[in-house]
Coordinates of N, CA, C and O in Angstrom, one line a residue:
M1 N 85.5 105.6 87.9 CA 85.1 105.7 86.8 C 83.9 105.4 86.9 O 82.9 105.2 87.4
E2 N 83.4 106.4 85.7 CA 81.8 106.7 85.4 C 81.7 106.1 84.0 O 82.4 106.1 83.1
I3 N 80.2 105.7 83.8 CA 79.9 105.2 82.5 C 78.8 106.2 82.0 O 78.4 106.6 82.6
I4 N 79.0 106.5 80.5 CA 77.9 107.8 80.1 C 76.9 106.4 79.3 O 77.4 106.1 78.5
E5 N 75.5 106.6 79.6 CA 74.5 105.7 78.9 C 73.7 106.9 78.0 O 73.4 107.9 79.2
T6 N 73.5 106.9 76.9 CA 72.4 107.8 76.2 C 71.3 106.7 75.7 O 71.8 105.9 75.4
G7 N 70.5 107.4 75.3 CA 69.1 106.7 74.8 C 67.8 107.6 74.9 O 68.1 108.2 76.4
N8 N 66.5 107.7 74.7 CA 65.5 108.2 74.7 C 65.9 109.4 75.1 O 65.1 110.3 75.8
Q9 N 66.6 110.4 74.2 CA 66.9 111.9 74.6 C 67.5 112.2 75.9 O 67.2 112.8 76.0
R10 N 68.3 111.3 76.3 CA 69.0 111.3 77.8 C 70.5 110.8 77.8 O 70.8 110.1 77.3
M11 N 70.9 111.6 78.8 CA 72.2 111.1 78.8 C 72.2 111.1 80.6 O 71.9 111.6 81.3
V12 N 72.8 109.7 80.9 CA 73.1 109.2 82.4 C 74.5 108.6 82.8 O 74.9 108.1 81.9
V13 N 74.9 109.3 83.3 CA 76.3 109.1 84.0 C 76.1 108.0 85.4 O 75.5 108.4 86.5
L14 N 76.8 106.9 85.0 CA 76.6 106.0 86.2 C 77.9 105.8 86.9 O 78.9 105.7 85.7
P15 N 78.3 105.6 87.8 CA 79.7 104.8 88.7 C 79.7 103.4 88.3 O 78.8 102.7 87.8
L16 N 81.1 103.1 87.5 CA 81.3 101.8 87.4 C 80.7 101.1 88.2 O 80.2 99.8 87.7
E17 N 80.6 101.2 89.4 CA 80.1 99.6 90.4 C 78.5 99.3 90.2 O 78.0 98.2 90.3
A18 N 77.9 100.6 89.7 CA 76.3 100.8 89.5 C 76.3 100.0 88.4 O 75.3 99.3 88.1
K19 N 77.0 100.1 87.2 CA 76.7 99.3 86.0 C 77.0 97.7 86.1 O 76.5 97.0 85.7
F20 N 78.2 97.5 86.9 CA 78.3 96.0 87.4 C 77.3 95.6 87.9 O 76.8 94.3 87.8
L21 N 76.8 96.4 89.0 CA 75.5 95.7 89.8 C 74.3 95.4 89.0 O 73.9 94.6 89.0
Q22 N 74.2 96.2 88.0 CA 72.6 96.0 87.0 C 73.2 94.7 86.4 O 72.2 93.6 86.0
S23 N 74.3 94.0 86.7 CA 74.8 92.6 86.0 C 74.9 91.6 86.8 O 75.5 90.5 86.7
N24 N 74.3 91.9 88.2 CA 74.3 91.1 89.4 C 75.9 90.7 89.7 O 76.3 89.5 90.1
N25 N 76.6 92.1 89.4 CA 78.5 91.7 90.0 C 78.5 92.6 90.9 O 78.0 94.1 90.8
I26 N 79.4 92.1 91.7 CA 79.8 93.2 93.2 C 81.4 93.0 92.9 O 81.7 91.9 93.0
L27 N 81.9 94.3 92.9 CA 83.5 94.3 92.9 C 84.0 94.4 94.2 O 83.6 95.8 95.0
I28 N 84.7 93.1 95.0 CA 85.2 93.6 96.2 C 86.8 93.8 95.8 O 87.6 93.2 95.6
M29 N 87.2 95.5 95.9 CA 88.5 96.1 95.2 C 88.9 96.5 96.5 O 88.5 97.5 97.1
G30 N 90.0 96.9 96.7 CA 91.0 97.4 97.4 C 90.5 96.8 99.1 O 90.3 95.5 99.2
E31 N 91.1 97.6 100.0 CA 91.0 97.2 101.4 C 89.6 97.0 101.8 O 88.6 97.8 101.5
I32 N 89.5 96.2 102.6 CA 88.6 95.6 103.5 C 88.3 96.6 104.7 O 88.7 96.5 106.0
T33 N 87.2 97.8 104.2 CA 87.1 98.5 105.3 C 86.0 98.8 105.7 O 84.6 98.4 105.0
S34 N 85.1 99.7 106.7 CA 84.0 99.5 107.1 C 83.2 100.5 106.3 O 82.0 99.7 105.6
E35 N 83.3 101.5 105.6 CA 82.8 101.7 104.5 C 82.8 100.8 103.0 O 81.7 101.1 102.8
A36 N 84.0 100.5 103.0 CA 83.6 99.3 101.8 C 82.5 98.2 101.9 O 81.8 98.0 101.1
C37 N 82.5 97.9 103.0 CA 81.5 96.4 103.6 C 80.4 97.2 103.7 O 79.4 96.1 103.3
N38 N 80.3 98.5 103.9 CA 78.7 99.0 104.2 C 78.4 98.9 102.6 O 77.1 98.7 102.4
S39 N 78.8 99.2 101.8 CA 78.5 99.3 100.4 C 78.3 97.8 100.0 O 77.5 97.8 99.0
W40 N 79.3 96.8 99.9 CA 78.9 95.5 99.4 C 77.8 95.1 100.2 O 77.1 94.2 99.4
I41 N 77.6 95.4 101.5 CA 76.4 94.6 102.3 C 75.3 95.1 101.6 O 74.2 94.6 101.1
Q42 N 75.0 96.1 101.6 CA 73.7 97.0 100.8 C 73.5 96.4 99.3 O 72.4 96.4 99.2
Q43 N 74.9 96.5 98.6 CA 74.7 95.4 97.3 C 74.2 94.0 97.3 O 73.1 93.6 96.6
L44 N 74.6 93.5 98.3 CA 73.9 92.3 98.6 C 72.6 92.2 98.9 O 71.7 91.4 98.9
L45 N 72.0 93.3 99.8 CA 70.5 93.1 100.1 C 70.0 93.5 99.2 O 68.8 93.0 99.2
Y46 N 70.4 94.2 98.5 CA 69.7 94.9 97.0 C 69.3 93.6 96.1 O 68.1 93.3 95.6
L47 N 70.6 93.2 95.7 CA 70.4 92.0 94.8 C 69.8 90.7 95.4 O 68.8 90.2 94.9
G48 N 69.8 90.7 96.6 CA 69.6 89.4 97.2 C 68.0 89.4 97.3 O 67.0 88.5 97.5
S49 N 67.5 90.7 97.3 CA 65.9 91.0 97.3 C 65.1 91.0 96.1 O 64.2 91.2 95.8
T50 N 65.9 91.3 95.2 CA 65.5 91.2 93.5 C 65.6 90.1 92.8 O 65.2 90.0 91.5
L51 N 66.7 89.1 93.1 CA 67.0 88.1 92.5 C 65.9 87.0 93.2 O 65.5 86.7 94.2
S52 N 66.1 85.6 92.2 CA 65.2 84.6 92.3 C 65.5 83.3 92.8 O 67.4 83.6 92.5
E53 N 65.3 82.4 93.5 CA 66.3 81.1 93.5 C 66.7 80.5 92.2 O 66.5 80.8 91.5
G54 N 68.5 80.1 92.6 CA 68.9 79.8 91.3 C 69.6 80.9 90.7 O 70.6 80.5 89.7
D55 N 69.4 81.8 90.9 CA 70.2 83.0 90.0 C 71.6 83.2 90.7 O 71.9 82.5 91.9
T56 N 72.2 84.1 89.8 CA 73.9 83.9 90.5 C 73.9 85.2 90.6 O 74.0 86.2 89.8
I57 N 75.0 85.6 91.8 CA 75.5 86.9 91.9 C 77.1 86.4 91.8 O 77.6 85.5 92.6
S58 N 77.8 87.5 91.3 CA 79.4 87.3 91.3 C 80.0 88.2 92.2 O 79.7 89.5 91.7
M59 N 80.5 87.7 92.9 CA 81.5 88.7 93.8 C 83.0 88.5 93.0 O 83.7 87.5 93.0
I60 N 83.6 89.5 92.3 CA 84.9 89.8 91.8 C 85.7 90.4 92.8 O 85.7 91.5 93.2
I61 N 87.1 89.5 93.1 CA 87.6 90.0 94.4 C 89.3 90.3 94.1 O 90.1 89.5 93.3
N62 N 89.9 91.3 94.5 CA 90.8 91.5 94.1 C 91.4 92.4 95.7 O 91.3 93.7 95.6
S63 N 91.7 92.1 96.7 CA 91.9 93.0 97.7 C 92.7 92.2 98.5 O 93.1 91.1 99.1
P64 N 93.2 93.3 99.5 CA 94.8 92.7 100.5 C 94.3 92.5 101.8 O 95.1 92.2 102.8
G65 N 92.9 92.2 101.9 CA 92.1 92.0 103.0 C 92.0 93.0 104.0 O 92.1 94.3 103.2
G66 N 92.0 93.2 105.3 CA 91.4 94.5 106.1 C 90.4 94.2 107.6 O 91.1 93.2 107.9
S67 N 89.6 94.6 107.7 CA 89.3 94.7 108.8 C 88.2 93.2 108.9 O 87.4 92.9 108.3
V68 N 88.3 92.3 110.1 CA 88.0 91.1 109.8 C 86.2 91.5 110.7 O 85.6 90.8 110.1
Y69 N 86.4 92.5 111.5 CA 84.6 92.6 112.1 C 83.9 93.1 110.8 O 82.8 92.5 110.7
D70 N 84.7 94.1 110.2 CA 83.8 94.2 108.9 C 83.5 93.3 107.8 O 82.4 93.3 107.5
G71 N 84.7 92.6 107.6 CA 84.7 91.5 106.6 C 83.4 90.4 107.1 O 82.9 89.9 105.9
L72 N 83.6 90.4 108.5 CA 82.5 89.3 108.5 C 81.2 89.7 108.6 O 80.0 88.6 108.3
G73 N 80.5 90.8 108.4 CA 79.4 91.3 108.3 C 79.3 91.0 107.0 O 77.8 90.6 106.5
V74 N 80.3 91.4 105.8 CA 79.8 90.8 104.2 C 79.8 88.9 104.3 O 78.7 88.9 103.6
Y75 N 80.5 88.3 105.2 CA 80.5 87.1 104.9 C 78.8 86.6 105.5 O 78.4 85.8 104.8
D76 N 78.4 87.0 106.6 CA 77.1 86.8 106.9 C 76.3 87.0 106.2 O 75.0 86.3 106.0
M77 N 76.1 88.3 105.6 CA 75.2 88.7 104.4 C 75.4 87.5 103.4 O 74.2 87.3 102.4
M78 N 76.5 87.3 102.7 CA 76.7 86.3 101.6 C 76.1 84.9 102.1 O 75.3 84.5 101.4
Q79 N 76.1 84.6 103.4 CA 75.5 83.2 103.8 C 73.9 83.4 103.7 O 73.6 82.4 103.6
N80 N 73.5 84.5 103.9 CA 72.1 84.8 104.1 C 71.5 84.9 103.0 O 70.4 84.1 102.8
V81 N 72.1 85.3 102.1 CA 71.7 85.2 100.2 C 71.8 83.8 100.0 O 70.9 83.1 99.4
I82 N 73.0 83.1 99.8 CA 72.8 81.7 99.7 C 71.8 80.9 100.4 O 71.4 80.2 99.5
S83 N 71.3 81.0 101.6 CA 70.7 80.4 102.1 C 69.2 80.3 101.6 O 68.2 79.5 101.8
R84 N 69.0 81.5 100.9 CA 67.7 81.5 99.8 C 67.6 81.1 98.8 O 66.9 81.3 97.7
G85 N 68.8 80.3 98.4 CA 68.8 79.8 96.9 C 69.6 80.3 96.0 O 69.2 79.9 95.0
I86 N 70.1 81.5 96.5 CA 70.8 82.6 95.2 C 72.1 82.3 95.5 O 73.1 81.7 96.4
N87 N 72.8 81.6 94.4 CA 74.4 81.3 94.1 C 75.4 82.7 94.3 O 74.7 83.9 93.7
I88 N 76.0 82.4 94.8 CA 77.2 83.5 94.8 C 78.4 82.9 94.5 O 79.1 82.1 95.0
K89 N 78.7 83.6 93.2 CA 80.1 83.0 92.4 C 81.1 84.3 92.8 O 80.9 85.2 92.9
T90 N 82.1 83.2 93.4 CA 83.5 84.2 93.9 C 84.8 83.9 92.9 O 84.7 82.7 92.4
V91 N 85.4 85.2 92.6 CA 86.4 85.0 91.9 C 87.5 85.8 92.3 O 87.4 87.1 92.2
N92 N 88.6 85.2 92.2 CA 90.1 86.1 92.5 C 90.9 86.6 91.5 O 90.7 85.5 90.5
V93 N 90.9 87.6 91.0 CA 91.2 88.2 90.0 C 92.8 88.6 90.0 O 93.0 89.2 89.1
G94 N 93.0 88.9 91.2 CA 94.4 89.2 91.3 C 95.0 88.7 93.1 O 95.7 87.7 93.2
T95 N 94.2 89.3 93.9 CA 94.8 88.9 95.3 C 93.3 88.8 96.3 O 92.4 89.3 95.7
A96 N 93.5 87.8 96.8 CA 92.7 87.3 97.8 C 93.3 87.3 99.1 O 93.7 85.8 99.7
W97 N 93.9 88.1 100.2 CA 94.8 88.0 101.5 C 93.8 88.0 102.4 O 92.7 88.9 102.5
S98 N 94.3 87.4 103.3 CA 93.5 87.6 104.7 C 92.4 87.6 104.7 O 91.6 86.5 104.5
M99 N 91.2 88.5 105.0 CA 90.0 88.3 105.2 C 89.4 88.5 103.8 O 88.2 87.9 103.7
A100 N 89.7 89.1 102.7 CA 89.5 88.7 101.5 C 89.6 87.1 101.1 O 88.7 86.6 100.2
M101 N 90.2 86.4 101.3 CA 90.4 84.6 101.4 C 89.1 84.4 102.2 O 88.8 83.1 101.6
I102 N 89.0 84.7 103.3 CA 87.4 84.0 103.8 C 86.3 84.6 103.0 O 85.5 83.6 102.6
L103 N 86.3 85.6 102.3 CA 85.2 85.7 101.3 C 84.9 84.8 100.0 O 84.1 84.7 99.7
L104 N 86.3 84.6 99.6 CA 86.9 84.0 98.3 C 85.9 82.4 98.7 O 85.2 82.2 97.8
M105 N 86.6 82.2 99.6 CA 86.1 80.8 99.9 C 84.9 80.4 100.4 O 83.9 79.2 100.4
S106 N 83.9 81.6 100.9 CA 82.5 81.3 101.2 C 81.6 81.4 100.1 O 80.2 81.9 100.4
G107 N 82.1 81.6 99.0 CA 80.9 81.5 97.8 C 80.4 80.2 97.7 O 80.6 79.0 98.5
T108 N 79.3 80.0 97.1 CA 78.5 78.4 96.7 C 79.5 77.6 96.4 O 80.1 77.9 95.3
P109 N 79.5 76.4 96.8 CA 80.7 75.4 96.5 C 80.5 74.8 95.0 O 79.3 75.0 94.6
G110 N 81.6 74.8 94.5 CA 81.6 74.5 93.0 C 81.7 75.6 92.1 O 81.7 76.0 90.7
M111 N 81.2 76.8 92.9 CA 81.5 78.5 92.0 C 82.4 78.9 92.6 O 82.4 80.3 92.8
R112 N 83.5 78.5 93.0 CA 84.7 79.3 93.6 C 85.8 79.2 92.6 O 86.3 78.2 92.5
Y113 N 86.1 80.7 92.3 CA 87.1 80.5 91.2 C 88.7 81.3 91.2 O 88.5 82.2 92.4
A114 N 89.6 80.8 91.0 CA 90.7 82.1 90.9 C 91.4 82.2 89.5 O 91.1 80.8 88.7
T115 N 91.4 83.2 89.1 CA 92.4 83.5 87.7 C 93.8 82.7 87.9 O 94.4 82.2 88.9
P116 N 94.4 82.3 86.7 CA 95.7 81.7 86.7 C 96.8 82.1 87.5 O 97.7 81.5 88.4
H117 N 97.1 83.6 87.7 CA 98.2 84.2 88.0 C 97.6 84.7 89.6 O 98.2 85.7 89.9
S118 N 96.7 84.2 90.0 CA 95.8 85.2 91.0 C 97.0 84.4 92.4 O 97.6 83.6 92.6
S119 N 96.9 85.0 93.7 CA 97.4 84.7 94.9 C 96.6 85.1 95.8 O 95.8 85.8 96.0
T120 N 96.6 84.1 96.5 CA 95.8 84.2 97.9 C 97.0 83.6 99.2 O 97.7 83.0 99.5
L121 N 96.5 84.2 100.3 CA 97.3 84.8 101.4 C 96.3 84.2 102.8 O 95.2 84.6 102.8
V122 N 96.8 83.2 103.6 CA 96.2 82.5 104.9 C 97.0 82.8 105.8 O 98.1 82.8 106.0
H123 N 96.2 83.5 106.6 CA 97.4 83.7 108.2 C 96.6 83.7 109.5 O 95.0 84.2 109.5
E124 N 97.1 83.8 110.7 CA 96.3 84.1 111.9 C 95.9 85.4 112.1 O 96.6 86.7 111.1
V125 N 94.8 85.6 113.0 CA 94.4 86.8 112.9 C 95.6 88.0 113.7 O 96.4 87.2 114.4
S126 N 95.8 88.9 113.1 CA 96.5 89.9 114.0 C 96.4 90.9 114.6 O 95.1 91.4 114.0
H127 N 97.0 91.6 115.5 CA 96.6 92.9 116.4 C 97.4 93.2 117.0 O 98.4 92.8 117.4
W128 N 97.5 94.6 117.2 CA 98.2 95.5 118.0 C 97.9 95.7 119.4 O 97.2 96.6 119.5
A129 N 98.2 94.8 120.5 CA 97.8 95.2 121.6 C 98.8 96.2 122.5 O 99.6 95.8 122.3
E130 N 98.1 97.2 122.9 CA 99.1 98.0 123.9 C 98.2 98.5 124.8 O 97.2 98.7 125.3
G131 N 99.0 98.9 125.7 CA 98.2 99.7 127.0 C 98.4 98.9 128.2 O 99.5 98.0 128.4
K132 N 97.5 99.2 129.0 CA 97.4 98.4 130.4 C 97.5 97.1 130.5 O 96.8 96.8 129.6
T133 N 98.3 96.3 131.3 CA 98.1 95.0 131.3 C 96.7 94.5 131.3 O 96.1 93.4 130.1
P134 N 95.6 94.7 132.0 CA 94.4 94.1 131.9 C 93.7 94.7 130.7 O 92.8 93.4 130.0
M135 N 93.9 95.8 130.0 CA 93.5 95.8 128.5 C 94.2 95.2 127.6 O 93.5 94.4 126.5
V136 N 95.5 94.8 127.6 CA 96.2 93.7 126.8 C 95.4 92.1 127.1 O 95.2 92.1 126.0
I137 N 95.2 92.0 128.1 CA 94.5 90.6 128.3 C 93.3 90.4 127.3 O 93.0 89.6 126.9
D138 N 92.4 91.3 127.9 CA 91.3 91.6 127.5 C 91.3 91.5 125.6 O 90.7 90.8 125.0
D139 N 92.5 92.3 125.1 CA 92.4 92.4 123.9 C 92.8 90.9 123.4 O 92.4 90.4 122.0
L140 N 93.8 90.5 123.9 CA 94.3 89.2 123.6 C 93.4 87.9 123.6 O 93.3 87.3 122.8
E141 N 92.1 88.2 124.5 CA 91.1 87.1 124.8 C 90.2 87.1 123.6 O 89.6 86.4 123.0
E142 N 90.0 88.6 122.9 CA 89.4 89.1 122.0 C 90.0 88.4 120.7 O 89.0 87.9 119.7
M143 N 91.2 88.6 120.6 CA 91.9 87.7 119.6 C 92.0 86.6 119.5 O 91.6 85.9 118.1
K144 N 91.9 85.6 120.2 CA 91.8 84.4 120.6 C 90.2 84.0 120.0 O 90.0 83.1 119.1
R145 N 89.3 84.6 120.8 CA 87.8 84.4 120.0 C 87.4 84.6 118.7 O 87.1 83.7 117.7
V146 N 88.3 85.7 118.0 CA 87.9 86.1 116.7 C 88.7 85.0 115.9 O 88.4 84.2 114.8
Q147 N 89.9 84.3 116.2 CA 90.5 83.4 115.9 C 90.0 82.1 115.7 O 90.1 81.3 114.6
S148 N 89.1 81.8 116.7 CA 88.4 80.6 116.8 C 87.4 80.9 115.7 O 87.1 79.6 114.8
Q149 N 86.9 81.9 115.4 CA 85.7 81.9 114.4 C 86.3 81.8 113.1 O 85.6 81.0 112.4
M150 N 87.4 82.6 112.9 CA 87.9 82.2 111.5 C 88.3 80.4 111.4 O 88.1 80.4 110.2
N151 N 88.9 79.8 112.2 CA 89.2 78.7 112.1 C 88.0 77.8 112.0 O 88.1 77.2 111.2
N152 N 86.8 78.0 112.5 CA 85.2 77.2 112.1 C 85.1 77.8 111.0 O 84.7 77.2 110.3
L153 N 85.4 78.8 110.1 CA 84.8 79.2 109.0 C 85.9 78.1 108.1 O 85.3 77.8 106.9
I154 N 86.9 78.5 108.2 CA 87.8 77.9 107.2 C 87.7 76.1 107.3 O 87.9 75.5 106.0
T155 N 87.2 75.4 108.7 CA 87.1 74.0 108.5 C 85.7 73.7 107.6 O 85.2 73.1 106.8
K156 N 84.7 74.8 107.6 CA 83.5 74.6 107.1 C 83.6 74.9 105.7 O 82.7 74.5 104.9
H157 N 84.3 75.9 105.3 CA 84.4 76.4 103.8 C 85.9 75.6 102.7 O 85.9 75.4 101.6
A158 N 86.5 75.1 103.6 CA 87.5 74.7 103.0 C 88.7 73.8 103.5 O 87.9 72.8 104.4
D159 N 90.0 73.5 103.7 CA 90.5 72.1 104.1 C 91.2 72.9 105.6 O 91.8 73.7 105.4
P160 N 90.4 71.5 106.4 CA 91.1 72.5 107.6 C 92.5 72.0 108.1 O 92.9 72.8 108.9
A161 N 93.4 71.5 107.3 CA 94.7 71.6 107.3 C 95.3 73.1 107.3 O 96.4 73.3 107.6
L162 N 94.6 74.0 106.7 CA 95.1 75.0 106.5 C 95.4 75.9 108.0 O 96.3 76.7 108.1
I163 N 94.7 75.6 108.8 CA 94.4 76.1 109.9 C 95.7 75.9 111.1 O 96.8 76.5 111.2
D164 N 96.5 74.6 110.5 CA 97.6 74.3 111.0 C 98.8 74.9 110.2 O 99.8 75.6 111.0
L165 N 98.6 74.9 109.3 CA 99.5 75.4 107.9 C 99.7 76.9 108.3 O 100.9 77.7 108.5
C166 N 98.6 77.3 108.5 CA 99.0 79.4 108.7 C 99.1 79.7 110.1 O 99.3 80.8 110.5
N167 N 98.9 78.6 111.0 CA 99.3 78.9 112.6 C 100.7 79.4 112.7 O 101.4 79.9 113.9
R168 N 101.6 78.5 111.9 CA 103.2 78.7 112.0 C 103.4 80.0 111.3 O 104.6 80.4 111.6
K169 N 102.9 80.4 110.0 CA 103.3 81.6 109.4 C 102.5 81.5 108.5 O 101.7 81.1 108.3
D170 N 102.7 83.0 107.9 CA 101.7 83.4 106.7 C 102.0 82.1 105.5 O 102.7 81.5 105.3
L171 N 100.3 81.7 105.1 CA 100.6 80.6 103.9 C 100.4 81.6 102.6 O 98.8 81.7 102.6
W172 N 101.0 81.5 101.8 CA 100.8 82.2 100.4 C 100.6 80.8 99.4 O 101.4 79.7 99.7
L173 N 99.5 81.3 98.6 CA 99.3 80.4 97.6 C 98.7 80.8 96.4 O 98.4 81.8 96.1
D174 N 99.2 80.1 95.2 CA 99.0 80.3 94.0 C 97.7 80.0 93.6 O 97.3 79.4 94.6
A175 N 97.3 80.0 92.5 CA 95.8 79.2 92.2 C 95.8 77.8 92.4 O 94.5 77.3 92.9
Q176 N 96.9 77.0 92.0 CA 96.7 75.8 91.8 C 96.5 75.2 93.5 O 96.1 74.2 93.8
Q177 N 97.3 76.0 94.4 CA 97.5 75.7 95.6 C 96.1 75.8 96.3 O 95.7 75.2 97.2
A178 N 95.6 77.2 96.1 CA 94.2 77.3 96.6 C 93.0 76.3 96.1 O 92.2 76.0 97.0
I179 N 93.4 75.7 95.0 CA 92.3 74.5 94.9 C 92.9 73.4 95.6 O 91.8 72.6 96.4
K180 N 93.9 73.3 95.9 CA 94.5 72.0 96.9 C 93.9 72.0 98.4 O 93.4 71.2 98.5
Y181 N 94.2 73.2 98.7 CA 93.2 73.5 99.8 C 91.8 73.8 100.4 O 91.4 74.6 101.1
K182 N 91.0 73.8 98.8 CA 89.5 73.8 98.6 C 89.2 75.1 99.0 O 88.2 75.5 99.6
I183 N 89.9 76.3 99.2 CA 89.6 77.9 98.7 C 88.9 78.1 97.6 O 87.7 78.7 98.1
V184 N 89.3 77.2 96.4 CA 88.4 77.5 95.2 C 88.5 76.1 94.6 O 88.8 75.1 95.1
D185 N 87.3 76.0 93.6 CA 87.2 75.0 93.0 C 87.8 74.7 91.7 O 88.1 73.8 90.9
Q186 N 88.1 75.6 91.1 CA 88.7 75.8 89.8 C 89.3 76.7 89.2 O 88.8 78.2 90.1
I187 N 90.0 77.3 88.4 CA 90.8 77.8 87.9 C 90.0 78.5 86.6 O 89.5 77.8 86.1
K188 N 89.7 79.7 86.4 CA 89.0 80.3 85.3 C 89.1 81.7 84.8 O 89.8 82.3 85.5
L189 N 89.6 81.6 83.5 CA 90.0 83.1 82.9 C 88.3 84.4 83.1 O 87.8 83.4 83.1

């Protein structure tokens, strides 16, 4: 989608994402892919270099999740920005499933929100290991390492009880339950 702005005898066509970026908003929409994460990291780098301590970036999330490795790059950049005193408000406006849940819970404490009818999914890391036995064993070891990272992030940003609950099965949460497990701080329209 594009926005047309006019003024001073000229017309500018801006992608919708650029218009949101002007207001310090980053849209985490759709699947978490390498391409999407590269864009979100660039937006975080840009805003992190132009904003001052105490300013706020809003990350609006509606995502079914996706690549853990690429999502962790976004997570690291979020933490870098937060460490410099810039707040990151996260808002689940629909779905924050899987890796998107990690991004949702990783905003600035007290500034993590869910809309009333939003949905959050927490689950173990999944992987389709195939090939010769040594390759499968290596893949499973990597999967364990990544799951350990995810567990550490859950322990840091949310209720550690989530780890045991989601190790048994997919854990689907409504907005109230997301508050209960400290993924978000409050419900907000």
